[in-house]
């Protein structure tokens, strides 16, 4: 049932043992919202625990209590009276769903989250789930400690591309300002999140070289095949390196994460990539979305490029002649002019 923020707060107050979770392939918002909720609920005297069914990228250790996040083991159970699912619809939490049969409270900001079960508070206008949790703190009358502020700020910053994307609203910046007043140091958080090993920078450059342009340069793609995927620790932010190409509307990154499993990220300047992701069984936001294609890397690539082209043609983002322009321009073969 759809509920209000006040009802969401009441559900949390009424619960005692709360299992918190967020989506697999977790990002700063998923982890930030979970860890902020963990601290708020414990402050309220509740038993609370975060489970996420995935590896937590090392950069996110900037958030306090990150080491408390557990990954469900085979046949493990957790005694809870409420399961709070953050930053995703309930279908992307992996094996956390096996931990408990407790009623679900879903707090999210994805426009594609329509299949909610249990009770849900979905605010598609919020830049991040952390923006909703920030409001929830006020609703609960909870004190935002510096540690909580760091988690919430990290979620706001990562989901807005450090307050660059179109989801950055006055309310987002006001929340960020309040969090900075509470002791967050934005420079330290970005430094931690941007940190890469020398090896990873080298691998990033190899990833950038896989870039190809399609459809008259309006689409750019980066290809992290099996071999590259084994070497790279962190693909976060890679897509932003090609999103900036002047001719590009839609940027994608496809990576082979297991046999016949390919993870896709989509970003855009105009096209509603959430609709493209939906056609491929995924979801997300208008200008940042994703999906998983359960096919071989080569098949998944073809399906993805075709689906992007078809959607853009149908919706006027590509002219028919551009759609027919199947020439792929590879960055690896692109010769710089002599004077560069
Ligand atoms: P990413 O490219 O992984 O940063 O994801 C971009 C946005 O799309 C994030 O808000 C994700 O939560 C969302 N997203 C990614 N993959 C999926 C999926 N398979 N289903 C629904 N939403 C997704
Ligand atoms: Mn997320
Ligand atoms: Mn989010």
mmCIF file of C-alpha atoms and ligand atoms in Angstrom:
data_model
loop_
_atom_site.group_PDB
_atom_site.id
_atom_site.type_symbol
_atom_site.label_atom_id
_atom_site.label_comp_id
_atom_site.label_asym_id
_atom_site.label_seq_id
_atom_site.Cartn_x
_atom_site.Cartn_y
_atom_site.Cartn_z
ATOM 1 C CA UNK A 1 0.000 0.000 0.000
ATOM 2 C CA UNK A 2 1.217 3.487 -0.849
ATOM 3 C CA UNK A 3 1.890 5.397 2.389
ATOM 4 C CA UNK A 4 2.921 8.937 3.369
ATOM 5 C CA UNK A 5 6.216 9.972 4.906
ATOM 6 C CA UNK A 6 4.465 10.372 8.286
ATOM 7 C CA UNK A 7 3.098 6.825 7.993
ATOM 8 C CA UNK A 8 6.567 5.614 7.009
ATOM 9 C CA UNK A 9 7.930 7.175 10.199
ATOM 10 C CA UNK A 10 5.122 5.553 12.231
ATOM 11 C CA UNK A 11 5.931 2.100 10.766
ATOM 12 C CA UNK A 12 9.559 2.501 11.793
ATOM 13 C CA UNK A 13 8.590 3.630 15.298
ATOM 14 C CA UNK A 14 6.306 0.624 15.703
ATOM 15 C CA UNK A 15 8.960 -1.921 14.672
ATOM 16 C CA UNK A 16 11.615 -3.331 17.009
ATOM 17 C CA UNK A 17 13.851 -5.630 14.976
ATOM 18 C CA UNK A 18 14.594 -4.138 11.611
ATOM 19 C CA UNK A 19 16.446 -5.668 8.702
ATOM 20 C CA UNK A 20 17.716 -3.008 6.302
ATOM 21 C CA UNK A 21 18.728 -3.698 2.750
ATOM 22 C CA UNK A 22 19.367 -2.068 -0.634
ATOM 23 C CA UNK A 23 20.045 -3.144 -4.195
ATOM 24 C CA UNK A 24 22.761 -5.514 -5.387
ATOM 25 C CA UNK A 25 25.637 -3.781 -7.179
ATOM 26 C CA UNK A 26 25.282 -1.135 -4.456
ATOM 27 C CA UNK A 27 26.170 2.507 -5.008
ATOM 28 C CA UNK A 28 26.766 5.408 -2.634
ATOM 29 C CA UNK A 29 23.048 6.101 -2.249
ATOM 30 C CA UNK A 30 22.113 2.479 -1.504
ATOM 31 C CA UNK A 31 24.860 2.160 1.107
ATOM 32 C CA UNK A 32 24.491 5.686 2.490
ATOM 33 C CA UNK A 33 20.727 5.327 3.010
ATOM 34 C CA UNK A 34 21.164 1.904 4.654
ATOM 35 C CA UNK A 35 23.905 3.060 7.029
ATOM 36 C CA UNK A 36 22.093 6.278 7.916
ATOM 37 C CA UNK A 37 18.933 4.287 8.732
ATOM 38 C CA UNK A 38 20.991 1.811 10.753
ATOM 39 C CA UNK A 39 22.300 4.574 13.007
ATOM 40 C CA UNK A 40 18.950 6.379 13.304
ATOM 41 C CA UNK A 41 17.127 3.191 14.301
ATOM 42 C CA UNK A 42 19.786 2.156 16.808
ATOM 43 C CA UNK A 43 19.623 5.648 18.323
ATOM 44 C CA UNK A 44 15.895 5.015 18.733
ATOM 45 C CA UNK A 45 16.759 1.893 20.735
ATOM 46 C CA UNK A 46 15.855 -0.611 17.992
ATOM 47 C CA UNK A 47 17.723 -3.696 16.920
ATOM 48 C CA UNK A 48 18.836 -3.028 13.348
ATOM 49 C CA UNK A 49 21.170 -4.694 10.874
ATOM 50 C CA UNK A 50 22.145 -4.053 7.244
ATOM 51 C CA UNK A 51 22.432 -6.922 4.792
ATOM 52 C CA UNK A 52 23.390 -6.356 1.138
ATOM 53 C CA UNK A 53 23.889 -9.309 -1.164
ATOM 54 C CA UNK A 54 27.031 -8.109 -2.900
ATOM 55 C CA UNK A 55 30.604 -6.951 -2.509
ATOM 56 C CA UNK A 56 30.913 -3.424 -1.128
ATOM 57 C CA UNK A 57 33.392 -1.392 -3.237
ATOM 58 C CA UNK A 58 36.312 -0.311 -1.055
ATOM 59 C CA UNK A 59 35.848 3.445 -1.661
ATOM 60 C CA UNK A 60 32.613 3.347 0.353
ATOM 61 C CA UNK A 61 34.526 2.736 3.561
ATOM 62 C CA UNK A 62 34.367 6.553 3.819
ATOM 63 C CA UNK A 63 30.961 5.927 5.432
ATOM 64 C CA UNK A 64 30.890 5.093 9.164
ATOM 65 C CA UNK A 65 29.684 1.561 10.033
ATOM 66 C CA UNK A 66 30.398 0.301 6.499
ATOM 67 C CA UNK A 67 32.180 -2.667 8.106
ATOM 68 C CA UNK A 68 28.887 -3.703 9.720
ATOM 69 C CA UNK A 69 27.247 -4.541 6.398
ATOM 70 C CA UNK A 70 26.711 -8.286 6.149
ATOM 71 C CA UNK A 71 26.220 -10.450 3.083
ATOM 72 C CA UNK A 72 23.648 -13.257 3.565
ATOM 73 C CA UNK A 73 25.132 -16.724 3.844
ATOM 74 C CA UNK A 74 23.476 -19.807 2.392
ATOM 75 C CA UNK A 75 20.488 -20.820 4.595
ATOM 76 C CA UNK A 76 21.009 -17.899 6.993
ATOM 77 C CA UNK A 77 17.913 -16.336 8.591
ATOM 78 C CA UNK A 78 17.411 -13.090 10.480
ATOM 79 C CA UNK A 79 14.746 -12.540 13.118
ATOM 80 C CA UNK A 80 13.051 -9.296 12.061
ATOM 81 C CA UNK A 81 9.633 -7.686 12.372
ATOM 82 C CA UNK A 82 10.229 -5.276 9.477
ATOM 83 C CA UNK A 83 12.241 -5.493 6.267
ATOM 84 C CA UNK A 84 13.164 -2.033 4.976
ATOM 85 C CA UNK A 85 14.183 -2.027 1.303
ATOM 86 C CA UNK A 86 16.023 1.111 0.230
ATOM 87 C CA UNK A 87 16.874 2.596 -3.176
ATOM 88 C CA UNK A 88 15.289 -0.180 -5.245
ATOM 89 C CA UNK A 89 12.118 -2.112 -5.918
ATOM 90 C CA UNK A 90 11.983 -5.352 -3.881
ATOM 91 C CA UNK A 91 13.180 -7.452 -6.851
ATOM 92 C CA UNK A 92 16.859 -6.406 -6.703
ATOM 93 C CA UNK A 93 17.937 -7.469 -3.227
ATOM 94 C CA UNK A 94 19.328 -10.898 -4.109
ATOM 95 C CA UNK A 95 19.305 -13.466 -1.328
ATOM 96 C CA UNK A 96 18.338 -10.954 1.368
ATOM 97 C CA UNK A 97 14.743 -11.879 0.572
ATOM 98 C CA UNK A 98 15.456 -15.368 1.940
ATOM 99 C CA UNK A 99 16.549 -14.023 5.324
ATOM 100 C CA UNK A 100 13.092 -13.122 6.620
ATOM 101 C CA UNK A 101 9.348 -13.166 5.924
ATOM 102 C CA UNK A 102 8.852 -9.885 7.796
ATOM 103 C CA UNK A 103 6.510 -7.261 6.259
ATOM 104 C CA UNK A 104 8.173 -4.978 3.723
ATOM 105 C CA UNK A 105 8.604 -1.223 3.895
ATOM 106 C CA UNK A 106 10.004 0.071 0.601
ATOM 107 C CA UNK A 107 11.601 3.535 0.508
ATOM 108 C CA UNK A 108 12.818 4.551 -2.935
ATOM 109 C CA UNK A 109 13.126 7.257 -5.579
ATOM 110 C CA UNK A 110 13.150 5.226 -8.813
ATOM 111 C CA UNK A 111 10.534 6.320 -11.333
ATOM 112 C CA UNK A 112 10.379 2.729 -12.619
ATOM 113 C CA UNK A 113 9.522 1.297 -9.178
ATOM 114 C CA UNK A 114 5.876 0.367 -9.764
ATOM 115 C CA UNK A 115 5.838 -3.234 -8.594
ATOM 116 C CA UNK A 116 6.034 -2.447 -4.911
ATOM 117 C CA UNK A 117 4.783 -4.961 -2.395
ATOM 118 C CA UNK A 118 4.041 -4.419 1.283
ATOM 119 C CA UNK A 119 4.048 -0.689 2.101
ATOM 120 C CA UNK A 120 5.913 1.759 -0.047
ATOM 121 C CA UNK A 121 6.996 5.384 0.005
ATOM 122 C CA UNK A 122 8.334 6.261 -3.446
ATOM 123 C CA UNK A 123 9.267 9.813 -4.286
ATOM 124 C CA UNK A 124 10.508 9.924 -7.875
ATOM 125 C CA UNK A 125 11.370 13.627 -7.570
ATOM 126 C CA UNK A 126 13.887 13.018 -4.813
ATOM 127 C CA UNK A 127 17.449 13.141 -6.153
ATOM 128 C CA UNK A 128 18.485 10.232 -3.949
ATOM 129 C CA UNK A 129 17.015 7.851 -1.405
ATOM 130 C CA UNK A 130 19.273 9.706 1.031
ATOM 131 C CA UNK A 131 17.236 12.849 0.359
ATOM 132 C CA UNK A 132 14.124 10.959 1.507
ATOM 133 C CA UNK A 133 15.940 9.565 4.553
ATOM 134 C CA UNK A 134 17.057 13.111 5.378
ATOM 135 C CA UNK A 135 13.397 14.226 5.412
ATOM 136 C CA UNK A 136 12.509 11.126 7.392
ATOM 137 C CA UNK A 137 15.008 12.163 10.085
ATOM 138 C CA UNK A 138 13.079 15.406 10.517
ATOM 139 C CA UNK A 139 9.772 13.510 10.494
ATOM 140 C CA UNK A 140 11.077 11.170 13.199
ATOM 141 C CA UNK A 141 12.589 14.012 15.179
ATOM 142 C CA UNK A 142 15.871 12.088 15.001
ATOM 143 C CA UNK A 143 19.105 13.916 15.629
ATOM 144 C CA UNK A 144 21.417 13.871 12.601
ATOM 145 C CA UNK A 145 24.836 13.138 14.018
ATOM 146 C CA UNK A 146 27.973 13.884 12.013
ATOM 147 C CA UNK A 147 28.276 10.160 11.187
ATOM 148 C CA UNK A 148 24.730 10.045 9.855
ATOM 149 C CA UNK A 149 25.346 13.265 7.914
ATOM 150 C CA UNK A 150 28.401 11.729 6.199
ATOM 151 C CA UNK A 151 26.313 8.774 4.982
ATOM 152 C CA UNK A 152 23.457 10.965 3.747
ATOM 153 C CA UNK A 153 25.795 13.426 2.045
ATOM 154 C CA UNK A 154 27.637 10.591 0.250
ATOM 155 C CA UNK A 155 24.331 9.302 -1.140
ATOM 156 C CA UNK A 156 23.249 12.764 -2.288
ATOM 157 C CA UNK A 157 26.626 13.475 -3.871
ATOM 158 C CA UNK A 158 26.963 10.168 -5.711
ATOM 159 C CA UNK A 159 23.427 10.055 -7.136
ATOM 160 C CA UNK A 160 23.657 13.652 -8.397
ATOM 161 C CA UNK A 161 27.183 13.358 -9.865
ATOM 162 C CA UNK A 162 28.357 15.726 -7.123
ATOM 163 C CA UNK A 163 25.360 18.016 -7.656
ATOM 164 C CA UNK A 164 25.820 18.192 -11.421
ATOM 165 C CA UNK A 165 22.906 16.168 -12.812
ATOM 166 C CA UNK A 166 19.407 17.391 -13.596
ATOM 167 C CA UNK A 167 18.010 15.678 -10.473
ATOM 168 C CA UNK A 168 19.807 18.309 -8.334
ATOM 169 C CA UNK A 169 16.984 20.479 -6.966
ATOM 170 C CA UNK A 170 16.964 23.353 -4.446
ATOM 171 C CA UNK A 171 15.822 20.842 -1.790
ATOM 172 C CA UNK A 172 18.852 18.647 -2.594
ATOM 173 C CA UNK A 173 21.249 21.538 -2.127
ATOM 174 C CA UNK A 174 19.473 22.673 1.054
ATOM 175 C CA UNK A 175 19.788 19.167 2.488
ATOM 176 C CA UNK A 176 23.466 19.084 1.489
ATOM 177 C CA UNK A 177 24.038 22.494 3.084
ATOM 178 C CA UNK A 178 22.479 21.322 6.354
ATOM 179 C CA UNK A 179 24.657 18.193 6.302
ATOM 180 C CA UNK A 180 27.781 20.310 5.757
ATOM 181 C CA UNK A 181 26.724 22.464 8.717
ATOM 182 C CA UNK A 182 26.580 19.267 10.758
ATOM 183 C CA UNK A 183 30.248 18.605 10.056
ATOM 184 C CA UNK A 184 30.514 16.918 6.655
ATOM 185 C CA UNK A 185 33.644 17.911 4.733
ATOM 186 C CA UNK A 186 32.726 17.586 1.035
ATOM 187 C CA UNK A 187 36.346 17.629 -0.159
ATOM 188 C CA UNK A 188 37.292 14.666 2.048
ATOM 189 C CA UNK A 189 34.331 12.651 0.821
ATOM 190 C CA UNK A 190 35.055 13.283 -2.858
ATOM 191 C CA UNK A 191 38.748 12.511 -2.313
ATOM 192 C CA UNK A 192 37.854 9.128 -0.783
ATOM 193 C CA UNK A 193 35.301 8.288 -3.438
ATOM 194 C CA UNK A 194 37.571 9.264 -6.328
ATOM 195 C CA UNK A 195 40.571 7.354 -4.982
ATOM 196 C CA UNK A 196 41.966 4.830 -7.479
ATOM 197 C CA UNK A 197 45.088 2.694 -7.464
ATOM 198 C CA UNK A 198 47.673 3.416 -10.166
ATOM 199 C CA UNK A 199 46.824 -0.004 -11.571
ATOM 200 C CA UNK A 200 43.139 0.887 -11.790
ATOM 201 C CA UNK A 201 43.898 4.130 -13.620
ATOM 202 C CA UNK A 202 45.886 2.111 -16.158
ATOM 203 C CA UNK A 203 42.972 -0.302 -16.526
ATOM 204 C CA UNK A 204 40.558 2.623 -16.822
ATOM 205 C CA UNK A 205 42.562 3.889 -19.762
ATOM 206 C CA UNK A 206 42.240 0.451 -21.390
ATOM 207 C CA UNK A 207 38.486 0.610 -20.770
ATOM 208 C CA UNK A 208 38.252 4.063 -22.369
ATOM 209 C CA UNK A 209 40.045 2.719 -25.449
ATOM 210 C CA UNK A 210 37.224 0.207 -26.000
ATOM 211 C CA UNK A 211 34.843 3.119 -26.651
ATOM 212 C CA UNK A 212 32.898 3.119 -29.882
ATOM 213 C CA UNK A 213 30.480 5.609 -31.398
ATOM 214 C CA UNK A 214 27.236 4.555 -33.062
ATOM 215 C CA UNK A 215 24.330 6.196 -34.880
ATOM 216 C CA UNK A 216 26.110 9.246 -36.228
ATOM 217 C CA UNK A 217 27.979 9.702 -32.943
ATOM 218 C CA UNK A 218 24.847 10.174 -30.806
ATOM 219 C CA UNK A 219 25.531 6.969 -28.882
ATOM 220 C CA UNK A 220 28.815 5.978 -27.249
ATOM 221 C CA UNK A 221 29.555 2.631 -25.643
ATOM 222 C CA UNK A 222 32.310 1.220 -23.460
ATOM 223 C CA UNK A 223 32.898 -2.536 -23.462
ATOM 224 C CA UNK A 224 34.280 -4.326 -20.412
ATOM 225 C CA UNK A 225 34.638 -7.896 -21.627
ATOM 226 C CA UNK A 226 35.428 -10.868 -19.442
ATOM 227 C CA UNK A 227 39.198 -10.327 -19.475
ATOM 228 C CA UNK A 228 39.071 -6.626 -18.597
ATOM 229 C CA UNK A 229 36.367 -7.234 -15.986
ATOM 230 C CA UNK A 230 38.666 -9.684 -14.159
ATOM 231 C CA UNK A 231 41.321 -6.966 -13.827
ATOM 232 C CA UNK A 232 39.198 -3.972 -12.879
ATOM 233 C CA UNK A 233 38.077 -3.430 -9.282
ATOM 234 C CA UNK A 234 35.853 -0.432 -9.752
ATOM 235 C CA UNK A 235 33.917 0.631 -12.850
ATOM 236 C CA UNK A 236 32.126 3.441 -10.970
ATOM 237 C CA UNK A 237 32.362 6.715 -12.883
ATOM 238 C CA UNK A 238 33.829 5.177 -16.047
ATOM 239 C CA UNK A 239 30.690 5.940 -18.020
ATOM 240 C CA UNK A 240 31.023 9.628 -17.154
ATOM 241 C CA UNK A 241 34.232 9.737 -19.157
ATOM 242 C CA UNK A 242 32.283 9.104 -22.376
ATOM 243 C CA UNK A 243 29.015 10.823 -21.458
ATOM 244 C CA UNK A 244 30.868 14.104 -21.998
ATOM 245 C CA UNK A 245 31.610 13.499 -25.712
ATOM 246 C CA UNK A 246 30.097 16.486 -27.511
ATOM 247 C CA UNK A 247 28.041 14.562 -30.076
ATOM 248 C CA UNK A 248 26.747 11.994 -27.570
ATOM 249 C CA UNK A 249 23.221 11.851 -26.169
ATOM 250 C CA UNK A 250 23.197 8.283 -24.836
ATOM 251 C CA UNK A 251 26.267 6.678 -23.253
ATOM 252 C CA UNK A 252 26.372 3.062 -22.199
ATOM 253 C CA UNK A 253 28.764 0.747 -20.440
ATOM 254 C CA UNK A 254 28.374 -2.997 -20.770
ATOM 255 C CA UNK A 255 30.383 -5.422 -18.671
ATOM 256 C CA UNK A 256 30.518 -9.168 -18.529
ATOM 257 C CA UNK A 257 30.071 -10.041 -14.838
ATOM 258 C CA UNK A 258 29.621 -13.838 -15.173
ATOM 259 C CA UNK A 259 28.975 -16.341 -17.930
ATOM 260 C CA UNK A 260 25.894 -15.109 -19.824
ATOM 261 C CA UNK A 261 25.414 -12.217 -17.396
ATOM 262 C CA UNK A 262 26.058 -8.692 -18.670
ATOM 263 C CA UNK A 263 25.508 -5.575 -16.544
ATOM 264 C CA UNK A 264 24.551 -2.436 -18.423
ATOM 265 C CA UNK A 265 24.689 1.198 -17.308
ATOM 266 C CA UNK A 266 22.968 3.905 -19.326
ATOM 267 C CA UNK A 267 23.306 7.699 -19.095
ATOM 268 C CA UNK A 268 21.882 10.440 -21.286
ATOM 269 C CA UNK A 269 21.568 14.131 -21.903
ATOM 270 C CA UNK A 270 18.058 13.954 -23.479
ATOM 271 C CA UNK A 271 16.717 10.455 -24.159
ATOM 272 C CA UNK A 272 14.696 8.784 -21.368
ATOM 273 C CA UNK A 273 17.097 5.904 -20.758
ATOM 274 C CA UNK A 274 14.842 4.514 -17.995
ATOM 275 C CA UNK A 275 12.489 3.458 -20.821
ATOM 276 C CA UNK A 276 15.318 1.744 -22.697
ATOM 277 C CA UNK A 277 16.377 -0.074 -19.506
ATOM 278 C CA UNK A 278 12.752 -1.117 -18.923
ATOM 279 C CA UNK A 279 12.560 -2.664 -22.400
ATOM 280 C CA UNK A 280 15.545 -4.786 -21.363
ATOM 281 C CA UNK A 281 14.047 -5.798 -18.002
ATOM 282 C CA UNK A 282 15.782 -3.141 -15.886
ATOM 283 C CA UNK A 283 14.899 0.345 -14.717
ATOM 284 C CA UNK A 284 16.236 3.491 -13.113
ATOM 285 C CA UNK A 285 15.882 7.209 -13.696
ATOM 286 C CA UNK A 286 15.245 9.304 -16.809
ATOM 287 C CA UNK A 287 18.937 10.076 -17.337
ATOM 288 C CA UNK A 288 20.622 7.238 -15.411
ATOM 289 C CA UNK A 289 19.388 3.685 -15.662
ATOM 290 C CA UNK A 290 20.591 0.127 -15.901
ATOM 291 C CA UNK A 291 19.712 -3.471 -16.595
ATOM 292 C CA UNK A 292 21.160 -6.952 -16.709
ATOM 293 C CA UNK A 293 21.080 -8.944 -19.952
ATOM 294 C CA UNK A 294 21.409 -12.695 -19.498
ATOM 295 C CA UNK A 295 23.147 -13.465 -22.790
ATOM 296 C CA UNK A 296 26.689 -13.865 -24.038
ATOM 297 C CA UNK A 297 28.671 -10.615 -24.214
ATOM 298 C CA UNK A 298 28.432 -10.489 -28.024
ATOM 299 C CA UNK A 299 24.699 -11.160 -28.107
ATOM 300 C CA UNK A 300 24.025 -8.699 -25.287
ATOM 301 C CA UNK A 301 26.006 -6.000 -27.126
ATOM 302 C CA UNK A 302 23.930 -6.446 -30.282
ATOM 303 C CA UNK A 303 20.625 -6.429 -28.385
ATOM 304 C CA UNK A 304 21.617 -3.335 -26.434
ATOM 305 C CA UNK A 305 22.778 -1.289 -29.422
ATOM 306 C CA UNK A 306 19.655 -2.267 -31.380
ATOM 307 C CA UNK A 307 17.284 -1.446 -28.498
ATOM 308 C CA UNK A 308 18.907 1.953 -27.916
ATOM 309 C CA UNK A 309 18.691 2.788 -31.630
ATOM 310 C CA UNK A 310 15.069 1.665 -31.939
ATOM 311 C CA UNK A 311 13.941 3.656 -28.902
ATOM 312 C CA UNK A 312 15.765 6.791 -30.044
ATOM 313 C CA UNK A 313 14.329 6.485 -33.573
ATOM 314 C CA UNK A 314 10.759 5.905 -32.335
ATOM 315 C CA UNK A 315 10.967 8.914 -30.038
ATOM 316 C CA UNK A 316 12.600 11.374 -32.408
ATOM 317 C CA UNK A 317 16.079 11.386 -30.847
ATOM 318 C CA UNK A 318 17.534 9.867 -34.030
ATOM 319 C CA UNK A 319 16.636 10.733 -37.606
ATOM 320 C CA UNK A 320 16.006 7.700 -39.870
ATOM 321 C CA UNK A 321 19.274 8.372 -41.709
ATOM 322 C CA UNK A 322 21.149 8.413 -38.384
ATOM 323 C CA UNK A 323 19.505 5.168 -37.331
ATOM 324 C CA UNK A 324 20.634 3.595 -40.599
ATOM 325 C CA UNK A 325 24.166 4.862 -39.990
ATOM 326 C CA UNK A 326 25.583 1.645 -38.627
ATOM 327 C CA UNK A 327 29.221 2.659 -38.943
ATOM 328 C CA UNK A 328 31.009 2.077 -35.677
ATOM 329 C CA UNK A 329 33.792 4.512 -34.891
ATOM 330 C CA UNK A 330 36.339 2.975 -32.602
ATOM 331 C CA UNK A 331 38.384 5.198 -30.290
ATOM 332 C CA UNK A 332 41.240 2.698 -30.417
ATOM 333 C CA UNK A 333 41.564 3.341 -34.175
ATOM 334 C CA UNK A 334 40.912 7.054 -34.011
ATOM 335 C CA UNK A 335 43.927 8.999 -35.179
ATOM 336 C CA UNK A 336 44.582 12.345 -33.540
ATOM 337 C CA UNK A 337 45.431 15.186 -35.954
ATOM 338 C CA UNK A 338 49.207 15.713 -36.396
ATOM 339 C CA UNK A 339 49.258 18.953 -34.430
ATOM 340 C CA UNK A 340 47.965 17.324 -31.188
HETATM 341 P P1 LIG B 1 24.119 2.311 -12.495
HETATM 342 O O1 LIG B 1 24.376 2.452 -13.940
HETATM 343 O O2 LIG B 1 24.385 0.948 -11.963
HETATM 344 O O3 LIG B 1 24.765 3.415 -11.697
HETATM 345 O O4 LIG B 1 22.549 2.518 -12.338
HETATM 346 C C1 LIG B 1 21.901 3.699 -12.730
HETATM 347 C C2 LIG B 1 20.533 3.767 -12.081
HETATM 348 O O5 LIG B 1 19.692 2.736 -12.594
HETATM 349 C C3 LIG B 1 20.583 3.528 -10.573
HETATM 350 O O6 LIG B 1 19.638 4.368 -9.960
HETATM 351 C C4 LIG B 1 20.219 2.074 -10.424
HETATM 352 O O7 LIG B 1 19.639 1.802 -9.197
HETATM 353 C C5 LIG B 1 19.255 1.858 -11.579
HETATM 354 N N1 LIG B 1 19.368 0.488 -12.076
HETATM 355 C C6 LIG B 1 20.489 -0.116 -12.489
HETATM 356 N N2 LIG B 1 20.248 -1.402 -12.870
HETATM 357 C C7 LIG B 1 18.931 -1.615 -12.677
HETATM 358 C C8 LIG B 1 18.052 -2.743 -12.847
HETATM 359 N N3 LIG B 1 18.493 -3.921 -13.309
HETATM 360 N N4 LIG B 1 16.749 -2.583 -12.514
HETATM 361 C C9 LIG B 1 16.287 -1.401 -12.039
HETATM 362 N N5 LIG B 1 17.057 -0.310 -11.860
HETATM 363 C C10 LIG B 1 18.357 -0.391 -12.171
HETATM 364 MN MN1 LIG B 2 21.240 3.170 -6.237
HETATM 365 MN MN1 LIG B 3 19.486 6.197 -5.622
#
